[in-house]
Amino acid sequence: MSTTIEPTPTPERHAMGKSMKRKEDPRFIRGHGRYLDDFTLPGMLWMSLVHSPYPHARIVKIDKTAALAVPGVVAVLTGEDLAAHNLAWIPTFHGYDKQMVLAVGKVLYQYQEVAGVIASSREIAQDAAELVDVEYEPLDPVVNPFQSRDDKIILRDDRENKTNHIYHWEVGKREETDAAIAASDVSIKERIVFQRCHPAPLEPCGILADMNPATGRLTLYLTSQAPHAHRTVVSLVTGIPEDKIHVISPDLGGGFGNKVPVYPGYVVSAAASVVLGVPVKWIETRTENLTTTGFARDYHMDVEIGASKDGRVTALKVATVADHGAFDAAADPTKYPAGLFGIVTGSYDFPTAFTELDAYFTNKAPGGVAYRCSFRVTEASFAIERGMELLARKLNMDPSELRLLNFVKKEQFPYPSPLGFVYDSGDYHMTLRKALDMIGYEDLRKEQAEKRERGELMGIGISTFTEAVGAGPSKHFDIMGIKMFDSAEIRVHPTGSAILRAGTKSQGQGHETTWAQIAAEELGLDPQNIMVEEGDTDTAPYGLGTYASRSTPVAGAAIAMASRKIREKARKIAAHLLEAAVDDVEWTNYKFQVKGQPDHALTMQEIAFAAYTNPAPDSEPGLEATYYYDPPNLTFPYGAYIAVVDVDRETGAVKVRRFLAIDDCGTVINPMVVEGQIHGGLTEGFAIAFMQEIVYDESGNNLNTNFTEYLVPTSLETPHWETSSTCTPSPHHPIGAKGVGESPNVGSPAAFVNAVMDALAPLGVQHIDMPLTREKVWHACRQAATA
Amino acid sequence: MNLEYSGKESIPASKDAVWAFITDPANIASCMPDVTDSTVIDPRTFDAVVGVAVGPVRGKFKFHVVLDPQPGGDRLNLKISGGGFGSVVDLTAGADISAETDGSTTLDWKGSASMRGPVATVGGRVIDAQAKRVISTTFANVKSRLSPATVAEPA
């Protein structure tokens, strides 16, 4: 159903907008979190995977003999074994492709799963996996999408179409855009690459599969950001009825999109448990996580912007080549093969725009939409924010002025973008001006000018991004056909405490606190006494899970709406208790009172007790409600970020001296939780900008297989973050919230890169692709010096 | 990753002695460092188990070595393939053998190796030094075994 609700008009909030400490933290900081690897069951076996050293090879023979001879080894499974149960391949999440569980016939990327060894201990399983003798016939690998494009080597001979081209996607007006750019006074064009990186959650993926032969029920303890979606996929793939599958996603040590897909390790463990009738556990190694699970990005974007000579943008064109790896496993909504990349016009009022994308298979690991990216919004934001910076330089215009000149104006909302979105709300001018004031922009520019006189390299980088999150409205958004609503179920207990269950799954976002705050706000209850439970498919209402900044826009709305259903029932009980007509009872100051009579008022706690002890004659006892929320539109959080850097031209070292993030995520539920999200996302954005890349060499070797090669920033590298906010509530969301989890990762890389490029501008450096390692920056400085 | 190596080695022995030595699998196996076990399969082939310690990659690699002496006795080609714990190493090498006027023999050799798996990840930084150590140790052992003092002594 479509819903239009006014935000709750409350002058002084009861529970929301307050920096309540996170309810989940005491157990985390005391070591009492319960993560997947903490689960052990009697008679449990362990599974370990055999991986291909080759990126592309035919499998000639797999000899299990030596592995099976190891005492403690129970079984060795190969793709052929799974094929006998129709489990060698599984569909990818958006349903257009399939992926191998264990390789059959060919391996398509290095570290691809080839066999699974099940044994009595983890160590025996790992040792025996070394003894599985696989004979390969190596084939030439394709590790670059531009090489893949020529179709000289066809990677996927299982597909009907013998091409490496996966799909072409486009939106906007091609001819109009081309003509507008050609007719522009000024234009820029740049190849901007968003490198392949990896979310690398500190807790890797894992499963404990427990088939109970007596009940016929399969319990899957799973590192899952989307437990219900995983239950449905398991049912569809195996044919096991969904009521016989119980998914429990316990505490998660980070996810960032990495724990959305279904991985071979899950399927092999579950299959082994079903066949053997005992629990089977698999916990990924760090190398397995980095080399086989959902990577992020690998977009090669040609960005063109046209503008008048006074700086008004006339058109935007972005043509992208996407490297999807061996399978098209990017878990995008079905109708959005390139995710929400159409947000690429960003915060700017382009009269026309066009974007197209071609995706290709390569001999690299599959994935593509992980790492806090809101379905490709990160790539799009990076492209437009770099593009605007290049345009400002071409126009010899201050980048803040260019942005202020071209922002969508406050009065234009709801704003229909040329690529098909309708932005809900925003005041981009206000937010950027606040950022410029807070950072002391004019003084910084003066300081920069002085430093340039002395030959010092200082840069200021701006990123004023707009996101599209909260997928999504059922008419447009589904995953494998399941509409992307979300849900909440709230039961108020007789003494006024409550349990709240949602279809989402926190991986560190703090739902146990913020969900309680929403319900407490709507019901006038104490958030400390609202227990939040997620991740158990037997108890939680069906929902599509937590990723793409969708939890607050969708499930957060469901919580508010379920609370309002409870409030409506409570009003009837209040009327009964106050001996007044229902219409004469109003919700004021978090109490029900007879209109105009504040001393004739009842708290929700009193009403809850009555719901069980003295229910109204014409109503059901009890006080609970469930709501499935189908959002009418996406939400469009935005921000203005400014980075200030100093670059040492002798060493290439970049020092991020200041970083200010002003976020507008609409109504804030808990400022401290939002700030925590911003800090985490900025730190990841910093890592992407300066440190992280998954590199494949020309032979298809993955060169970043552990944390000595793939860097995660520590407190030593991480800059100090300055944060603030503005608030333009979403007009269509029940509490006006927009979501914020991914904003800092979406918005910050461009601010960092723009700052470094601004620092290097006196040397004539236009663009360097991320990560901006010391080596790359040093080379750029050296080249400029020798030119 | 692919690595290329080449060099010239002077062996203080006659060309015939060098040729006879290096075309015998048992001799080659005994000159390679860190070989913990070797099995000569036929006069041109042997298997060797080699202890490897490259950065975090430590353990035993199994190699299959094929010697391919070219007719005329002037060139020896060599192919080594194998690996361990998820890594694969392929190496092809060739040496031109020529007699010098001072009675010594020169091996003008060239080899290329390709590596895949964990060993390739650490390769860039560590493998190069390890490979050079293996090559220099092997030639040092060959020289030592063929030096006049050694040859003169009774077996």
Short mmCIF file of C-alpha atoms in Angstrom, two decimals, chain A residues 8-422:
data_model
loop_
_atom_site.label_atom_id
_atom_site.label_comp_id
_atom_site.label_asym_id
_atom_site.label_seq_id
_atom_site.Cartn_x
_atom_site.Cartn_y
_atom_site.Cartn_z
CA THR A 8 5.09 13.31 14.27
CA PRO A 9 4.65 16.94 15.40
CA THR A 10 6.31 16.83 18.80
CA PRO A 11 7.98 19.98 20.11
CA GLU A 12 10.12 18.18 22.67
CA ARG A 13 10.90 14.60 21.93
CA HIS A 14 10.58 11.87 24.48
CA ALA A 15 13.04 9.31 23.16
CA MET A 16 14.21 10.25 19.68
CA GLY A 17 16.91 12.77 18.87
CA LYS A 18 18.75 11.86 22.05
CA SER A 19 22.25 10.42 22.32
CA MET A 20 21.22 7.39 24.30
CA LYS A 21 24.10 4.97 24.85
CA ARG A 22 23.88 1.86 22.73
CA LYS A 23 22.04 -0.92 24.51
CA GLU A 24 24.08 -3.59 22.76
CA ASP A 25 27.47 -2.20 23.69
CA PRO A 26 27.79 -3.55 27.25
CA ARG A 27 27.77 -7.08 25.89
CA PHE A 28 30.14 -6.26 23.05
CA ILE A 29 32.72 -4.39 25.11
CA ARG A 30 32.68 -7.08 27.80
CA GLY A 31 33.23 -9.88 25.32
CA HIS A 32 29.71 -11.25 25.71
CA GLY A 33 28.64 -10.84 22.10
CA ARG A 34 27.70 -14.15 20.54
CA TYR A 35 29.17 -14.48 17.08
CA LEU A 36 28.92 -17.41 14.73
CA ASP A 37 32.19 -18.98 15.75
CA ASP A 38 30.96 -19.03 19.37
CA PHE A 39 28.33 -21.62 18.44
CA THR A 40 29.22 -25.28 18.98
CA LEU A 41 26.92 -28.27 18.79
CA PRO A 42 27.41 -31.86 19.94
CA GLY A 43 28.83 -34.11 17.22
CA MET A 44 29.72 -31.12 15.07
CA LEU A 45 32.00 -31.64 12.04
CA TRP A 46 34.09 -29.03 10.25
CA MET A 47 34.26 -28.19 6.59
CA SER A 48 37.27 -26.79 4.77
CA LEU A 49 37.41 -25.76 1.13
CA VAL A 50 39.92 -26.58 -1.59
CA HIS A 51 40.65 -23.59 -3.82
CA SER A 52 41.98 -23.28 -7.32
CA PRO A 53 45.45 -21.77 -7.73
CA TYR A 54 44.56 -21.03 -11.35
CA PRO A 55 42.35 -18.16 -12.49
CA HIS A 56 41.19 -20.08 -15.56
CA ALA A 57 41.69 -23.79 -16.10
CA ARG A 58 39.94 -26.98 -17.03
CA ILE A 59 39.63 -29.52 -14.26
CA VAL A 60 41.07 -32.76 -15.62
CA LYS A 61 40.73 -34.91 -12.53
CA ILE A 62 40.05 -34.65 -8.82
CA ASP A 63 41.58 -37.41 -6.70
CA LYS A 64 40.12 -37.59 -3.20
CA THR A 65 42.00 -40.73 -2.14
CA ALA A 66 44.73 -39.19 -0.03
CA ALA A 67 42.34 -36.82 1.71
CA LEU A 68 39.84 -39.56 2.48
CA ALA A 69 42.63 -41.68 3.97
CA VAL A 70 43.29 -39.11 6.71
CA PRO A 71 41.86 -40.31 10.04
CA GLY A 72 38.95 -38.06 10.98
CA VAL A 73 37.94 -37.20 7.42
CA VAL A 74 34.30 -38.07 6.86
CA ALA A 75 33.68 -36.93 3.30
CA VAL A 76 35.12 -35.01 0.38
CA LEU A 77 32.58 -33.25 -1.83
CA THR A 78 33.22 -32.04 -5.37
CA GLY A 79 31.10 -30.23 -7.91
CA GLU A 80 30.21 -33.57 -9.49
CA ASP A 81 28.87 -34.77 -6.14
CA LEU A 82 26.75 -31.65 -5.80
CA ALA A 83 25.58 -31.95 -9.40
CA ALA A 84 24.02 -35.30 -8.49
CA HIS A 85 21.79 -33.34 -6.07
CA ASN A 86 21.27 -30.49 -8.54
CA LEU A 87 23.34 -28.20 -6.30
CA ALA A 88 26.40 -27.60 -8.45
CA TRP A 89 25.04 -24.22 -9.50
CA ILE A 90 22.87 -21.72 -7.64
CA PRO A 91 21.12 -18.60 -8.94
CA THR A 92 22.71 -15.24 -8.22
CA PHE A 93 20.66 -12.79 -6.19
CA HIS A 94 19.09 -10.76 -8.96
CA GLY A 95 18.26 -13.95 -10.83
CA TYR A 96 19.86 -13.19 -14.23
CA ASP A 97 22.87 -15.45 -13.80
CA LYS A 98 23.94 -18.50 -11.87
CA GLN A 99 27.15 -19.29 -10.09
CA MET A 100 29.07 -22.45 -9.37
CA VAL A 101 29.05 -23.80 -5.84
CA LEU A 102 32.01 -26.12 -6.43
CA ALA A 103 33.69 -25.90 -9.81
CA VAL A 104 32.43 -28.25 -12.47
CA GLY A 105 34.47 -28.58 -15.66
CA LYS A 106 36.30 -25.26 -15.36
CA VAL A 107 37.56 -22.88 -12.73
CA LEU A 108 36.93 -19.23 -13.52
CA TYR A 109 38.92 -17.33 -10.91
CA GLN A 110 41.83 -17.90 -8.63
CA TYR A 111 40.78 -19.30 -5.24
CA GLN A 112 37.49 -20.55 -6.68
CA GLU A 113 36.06 -23.35 -4.54
CA VAL A 114 36.80 -26.79 -6.04
CA ALA A 115 36.07 -29.26 -3.24
CA GLY A 116 34.94 -29.37 0.37
CA VAL A 117 36.47 -31.64 3.00
CA ILE A 118 34.37 -32.58 6.03
CA ALA A 119 36.24 -33.83 9.06
CA SER A 120 36.08 -34.14 12.82
CA SER A 121 38.13 -31.02 13.47
CA ARG A 122 38.93 -27.81 11.72
CA GLU A 123 42.63 -28.68 11.60
CA ILE A 124 42.05 -32.13 10.09
CA ALA A 125 39.70 -30.65 7.48
CA GLN A 126 42.28 -28.02 6.53
CA ASP A 127 45.17 -30.50 6.39
CA ALA A 128 43.15 -32.98 4.34
CA ALA A 129 42.09 -30.22 1.95
CA GLU A 130 45.77 -29.90 1.02
CA LEU A 131 45.74 -33.56 0.01
CA VAL A 132 42.88 -33.31 -2.48
CA ASP A 133 44.79 -33.76 -5.71
CA VAL A 134 43.30 -31.67 -8.48
CA GLU A 135 44.78 -31.88 -11.96
CA TYR A 136 44.24 -28.72 -13.99
CA GLU A 137 44.80 -27.82 -17.60
CA PRO A 138 45.60 -24.10 -17.40
CA LEU A 139 43.84 -21.73 -19.81
CA ASP A 140 44.76 -18.14 -20.63
CA PRO A 141 43.10 -15.81 -18.14
CA VAL A 142 41.22 -12.57 -18.82
CA VAL A 143 41.69 -10.15 -15.95
CA ASN A 144 40.72 -6.88 -17.55
CA PRO A 145 37.22 -5.96 -18.78
CA PHE A 146 38.65 -4.16 -21.80
CA GLN A 147 40.44 -7.37 -22.80
CA SER A 148 37.28 -9.33 -22.03
CA ARG A 149 35.37 -7.11 -24.44
CA ASP A 150 37.00 -8.54 -27.57
CA ASP A 151 35.59 -12.03 -26.85
CA LYS A 152 38.80 -13.74 -28.01
CA ILE A 153 38.62 -15.95 -24.94
CA ILE A 154 35.08 -16.89 -23.93
CA LEU A 155 34.98 -17.42 -20.19
CA ARG A 156 31.49 -18.76 -19.65
CA ASP A 157 30.96 -21.70 -21.99
CA ASP A 158 27.98 -22.72 -19.82
CA ARG A 159 25.99 -19.78 -21.17
CA GLU A 160 23.97 -19.83 -24.33
CA ASN A 161 25.40 -16.52 -25.57
CA LYS A 162 29.07 -17.07 -26.28
CA THR A 163 30.21 -13.63 -25.22
CA ASN A 164 31.84 -12.12 -22.16
CA HIS A 165 29.43 -9.19 -22.38
CA ILE A 166 26.86 -9.52 -19.60
CA TYR A 167 24.53 -6.63 -20.26
CA HIS A 168 24.15 -3.10 -21.56
CA TRP A 169 22.15 -0.66 -19.47
CA GLU A 170 21.33 2.94 -20.20
CA VAL A 171 19.11 5.73 -18.98
CA GLY A 172 18.58 9.32 -20.13
CA LYS A 173 18.70 11.10 -23.47
CA ARG A 174 21.78 10.16 -25.47
CA GLU A 175 21.40 12.44 -28.51
CA GLU A 176 20.24 15.42 -26.51
CA THR A 177 23.15 15.00 -24.07
CA ASP A 178 25.75 14.59 -26.81
CA ALA A 179 24.40 17.66 -28.60
CA ALA A 180 24.34 19.72 -25.40
CA ILE A 181 27.94 18.81 -24.55
CA ALA A 182 29.07 19.54 -28.09
CA ALA A 183 27.36 22.94 -27.96
CA SER A 184 28.77 23.83 -24.53
CA ASP A 185 31.30 26.64 -24.09
CA VAL A 186 33.39 24.41 -21.88
CA SER A 187 33.55 20.67 -21.32
CA ILE A 188 35.62 18.12 -19.47
CA LYS A 189 36.15 14.42 -20.12
CA GLU A 190 38.06 12.07 -17.85
CA ARG A 191 38.40 8.31 -17.32
CA ILE A 192 37.72 7.86 -13.61
CA VAL A 193 38.28 4.41 -12.16
CA PHE A 194 36.77 3.28 -8.90
CA GLN A 195 39.14 0.48 -8.05
CA ARG A 196 38.23 -3.02 -6.97
CA CYS A 197 38.19 -3.06 -3.19
CA HIS A 198 36.74 -5.29 -0.52
CA PRO A 199 34.58 -4.65 2.55
CA ALA A 200 36.76 -6.97 4.70
CA PRO A 201 34.52 -7.21 7.77
CA LEU A 202 36.66 -8.18 10.76
CA GLU A 203 34.46 -11.21 11.30
CA PRO A 204 34.63 -13.28 8.10
CA CYS A 205 31.65 -15.27 6.80
CA GLY A 206 30.60 -18.61 8.20
CA ILE A 207 27.86 -21.11 8.80
CA LEU A 208 26.88 -23.80 11.27
CA ALA A 209 24.38 -26.02 9.47
CA ASP A 210 22.38 -28.35 11.68
CA MET A 211 20.06 -30.85 10.02
CA ASN A 212 18.00 -32.64 12.61
CA PRO A 213 17.04 -36.00 11.10
CA ALA A 214 14.38 -36.52 13.74
CA THR A 215 12.44 -33.33 13.01
CA GLY A 216 13.52 -32.90 9.40
CA ARG A 217 14.39 -29.30 10.23
CA LEU A 218 17.51 -27.54 8.98
CA THR A 219 18.81 -24.82 11.29
CA LEU A 220 21.37 -22.50 9.74
CA TYR A 221 23.40 -20.30 12.05
CA LEU A 222 24.61 -17.88 9.42
CA THR A 223 26.55 -14.64 9.06
CA SER A 224 23.63 -13.07 7.25
CA GLN A 225 22.61 -9.48 6.62
CA ALA A 226 19.35 -10.79 5.15
CA PRO A 227 18.20 -13.90 7.06
CA HIS A 228 14.75 -14.16 5.49
CA ALA A 229 16.06 -13.75 1.96
CA HIS A 230 18.60 -16.48 2.68
CA ARG A 231 15.92 -18.79 4.02
CA THR A 232 13.87 -18.31 0.85
CA VAL A 233 16.89 -18.89 -1.40
CA VAL A 234 17.81 -22.09 0.46
CA SER A 235 14.25 -23.32 0.10
CA LEU A 236 14.08 -22.48 -3.60
CA VAL A 237 17.45 -24.10 -4.35
CA THR A 238 17.04 -27.25 -2.25
CA GLY A 239 13.31 -27.78 -2.37
CA ILE A 240 13.22 -28.01 1.44
CA PRO A 241 9.92 -26.41 2.55
CA GLU A 242 10.54 -22.98 4.07
CA ASP A 243 8.95 -23.99 7.40
CA LYS A 244 11.64 -26.65 7.71
CA ILE A 245 14.41 -24.04 7.47
CA HIS A 246 15.38 -21.89 10.41
CA VAL A 247 17.97 -19.17 9.83
CA ILE A 248 19.59 -17.56 12.86
CA SER A 249 21.93 -14.68 12.22
CA PRO A 250 23.69 -14.01 15.52
CA ASP A 251 25.81 -10.98 16.42
CA LEU A 252 27.71 -9.92 13.32
CA GLY A 253 31.21 -8.47 13.37
CA GLY A 254 30.58 -6.12 10.47
CA GLY A 255 29.03 -6.80 7.11
CA PHE A 256 29.14 -3.77 4.79
CA GLY A 257 27.36 -5.80 2.11
CA ASN A 258 29.81 -8.70 2.27
CA LYS A 259 27.25 -10.83 4.13
CA VAL A 260 24.40 -10.40 1.66
CA PRO A 261 25.24 -13.02 -1.01
CA VAL A 262 25.00 -16.80 -0.68
CA TYR A 263 28.47 -18.35 -0.76
CA PRO A 264 29.66 -21.83 -1.75
CA GLY A 265 30.86 -22.52 1.80
CA TYR A 266 27.28 -22.11 3.03
CA VAL A 267 25.84 -24.47 0.44
CA VAL A 268 28.51 -27.16 0.87
CA SER A 269 28.15 -27.12 4.67
CA ALA A 270 24.36 -27.23 4.53
CA ALA A 271 24.42 -30.02 1.94
CA ALA A 272 26.88 -31.99 4.06
CA SER A 273 24.72 -31.58 7.16
CA VAL A 274 21.62 -32.71 5.28
CA VAL A 275 23.41 -35.79 3.90
CA LEU A 276 25.30 -36.72 7.08
CA GLY A 277 22.58 -35.75 9.56
CA VAL A 278 25.06 -33.99 11.85
CA PRO A 279 25.98 -30.33 12.35
CA VAL A 280 28.68 -29.01 9.99
CA LYS A 281 30.54 -25.77 10.57
CA TRP A 282 32.58 -23.62 8.25
CA ILE A 283 34.35 -20.42 9.19
CA GLU A 284 36.12 -18.58 6.43
CA THR A 285 39.79 -17.74 6.62
CA ARG A 286 40.82 -14.14 6.02
CA THR A 287 42.27 -15.15 2.66
CA GLU A 288 39.02 -16.85 1.65
CA ASN A 289 37.10 -13.73 2.63
CA LEU A 290 39.31 -11.41 0.60
CA THR A 291 39.64 -13.65 -2.45
CA THR A 292 36.21 -15.22 -2.94
CA THR A 293 33.45 -13.22 -1.27
CA GLY A 294 31.59 -10.14 -2.48
CA PHE A 295 34.08 -7.51 -3.60
CA ALA A 296 33.20 -3.87 -4.28
CA ARG A 297 33.24 -1.63 -7.36
CA ASP A 298 35.69 -2.13 -10.31
CA TYR A 299 33.93 0.55 -12.37
CA HIS A 300 35.76 2.33 -15.19
CA MET A 301 33.81 5.52 -15.82
CA ASP A 302 34.23 8.01 -18.67
CA VAL A 303 32.77 11.23 -17.29
CA GLU A 304 31.85 14.17 -19.55
CA ILE A 305 30.33 17.44 -18.38
CA GLY A 306 29.37 20.42 -20.49
CA ALA A 307 28.97 23.93 -19.09
CA SER A 308 28.53 27.54 -20.11
CA LYS A 309 31.52 29.80 -19.69
CA ASP A 310 29.98 31.32 -16.56
CA GLY A 311 29.84 27.84 -15.01
CA ARG A 312 26.27 26.61 -15.47
CA VAL A 313 26.24 22.90 -16.22
CA THR A 314 24.47 21.94 -19.44
CA ALA A 315 24.76 18.17 -19.64
CA LEU A 316 26.33 15.09 -18.06
CA LYS A 317 27.34 11.89 -19.78
CA VAL A 318 28.90 8.89 -18.06
CA ALA A 319 29.84 5.72 -19.93
CA THR A 320 31.01 2.88 -17.72
CA VAL A 321 32.74 -0.43 -18.25
CA ALA A 322 32.10 -2.68 -15.26
CA ASP A 323 34.16 -5.70 -14.27
CA HIS A 324 31.83 -8.21 -12.65
CA GLY A 325 34.25 -11.10 -12.32
CA ALA A 326 33.36 -14.68 -13.19
CA PHE A 327 29.65 -14.56 -12.38
CA ASP A 328 27.13 -11.74 -12.44
CA ALA A 329 26.65 -11.95 -8.70
CA ALA A 330 26.07 -8.25 -8.00
CA ALA A 331 23.07 -8.40 -5.66
CA ASP A 332 21.19 -5.53 -7.25
CA PRO A 333 17.41 -5.17 -7.36
CA THR A 334 16.08 -7.05 -10.37
CA LYS A 335 15.13 -3.98 -12.42
CA TYR A 336 18.40 -2.19 -11.63
CA PRO A 337 21.31 -4.16 -13.09
CA ALA A 338 23.61 -1.21 -12.46
CA GLY A 339 22.03 -0.48 -9.12
CA LEU A 340 21.10 3.13 -8.46
CA PHE A 341 23.91 4.49 -10.61
CA GLY A 342 21.34 6.87 -12.13
CA ILE A 343 21.96 9.12 -9.09
CA VAL A 344 25.08 10.21 -10.97
CA THR A 345 23.69 13.70 -11.62
CA GLY A 346 24.19 14.15 -7.88
CA SER A 347 23.18 17.40 -6.23
CA TYR A 348 23.23 19.38 -9.47
CA ASP A 349 20.47 20.60 -11.71
CA PHE A 350 21.55 19.20 -15.07
CA PRO A 351 19.15 20.14 -17.87
CA THR A 352 19.87 16.80 -19.50
CA ALA A 353 21.96 13.70 -18.86
CA PHE A 354 22.72 10.24 -20.17
CA THR A 355 24.50 7.29 -18.66
CA GLU A 356 25.24 3.85 -20.03
CA LEU A 357 27.05 0.85 -18.68
CA ASP A 358 28.42 -2.37 -20.12
CA ALA A 359 29.30 -5.19 -17.76
CA TYR A 360 31.78 -7.96 -18.57
CA PHE A 361 32.92 -11.27 -17.18
CA THR A 362 36.56 -11.64 -16.22
CA ASN A 363 38.60 -14.32 -14.43
CA LYS A 364 38.20 -12.55 -11.12
CA ALA A 365 36.07 -13.17 -8.05
CA PRO A 366 32.37 -12.29 -8.43
CA GLY A 367 30.40 -9.71 -6.43
CA GLY A 368 30.21 -5.98 -6.88
CA VAL A 369 27.75 -4.19 -4.66
CA ALA A 370 29.30 -4.49 -1.26
CA TYR A 371 31.13 -2.02 0.96
CA ARG A 372 28.60 0.50 2.13
CA CYS A 373 27.77 1.57 -1.41
CA SER A 374 23.95 1.74 -1.57
CA PHE A 375 23.73 -0.15 -4.86
CA ARG A 376 26.43 1.69 -6.85
CA VAL A 377 25.66 5.13 -5.39
CA THR A 378 29.29 5.35 -4.25
CA GLU A 379 30.61 4.93 -7.77
CA ALA A 380 28.12 7.48 -9.12
CA SER A 381 28.92 10.02 -6.39
CA PHE A 382 32.64 9.66 -6.94
CA ALA A 383 32.21 10.17 -10.69
CA ILE A 384 30.14 13.35 -10.43
CA GLU A 385 32.12 14.88 -7.56
CA ARG A 386 35.42 14.32 -9.37
CA GLY A 387 33.83 15.60 -12.57
CA MET A 388 32.63 18.81 -10.92
CA GLU A 389 36.10 19.37 -9.49
CA LEU A 390 37.68 18.97 -12.93
CA LEU A 391 35.10 21.34 -14.39
CA ALA A 392 35.85 23.95 -11.71
CA ARG A 393 39.52 23.75 -12.59
CA LYS A 394 38.81 24.05 -16.31
CA LEU A 395 36.65 27.11 -15.64
CA ASN A 396 39.23 28.50 -13.22
CA MET A 397 36.40 28.80 -10.74
CA ASP A 398 36.32 28.02 -7.04
CA PRO A 399 34.79 24.54 -6.67
CA SER A 400 32.46 25.73 -3.90
CA GLU A 401 31.13 28.51 -6.15
CA LEU A 402 30.59 26.08 -9.01
CA ARG A 403 28.60 23.85 -6.72
CA LEU A 404 26.52 26.67 -5.23
CA LEU A 405 25.76 27.90 -8.75
CA ASN A 406 24.51 24.51 -9.93
CA PHE A 407 22.82 22.94 -6.89
CA VAL A 408 19.21 21.88 -7.12
CA LYS A 409 17.43 24.67 -5.25
CA LYS A 410 15.45 24.11 -2.09
CA GLU A 411 12.24 25.21 -3.80
CA GLN A 412 12.71 22.66 -6.61
CA PHE A 413 11.93 19.70 -4.29
CA PRO A 414 10.43 17.23 -4.90
CA TYR A 415 12.99 17.37 -7.70
CA PRO A 416 12.67 15.13 -10.75
CA SER A 417 16.21 14.32 -11.88
CA PRO A 418 16.96 13.90 -15.59
CA LEU A 419 17.80 10.23 -14.95
CA GLY A 420 14.48 9.35 -13.41
CA PHE A 421 14.60 9.86 -9.65
CA VAL A 422 12.38 12.19 -7.67
#
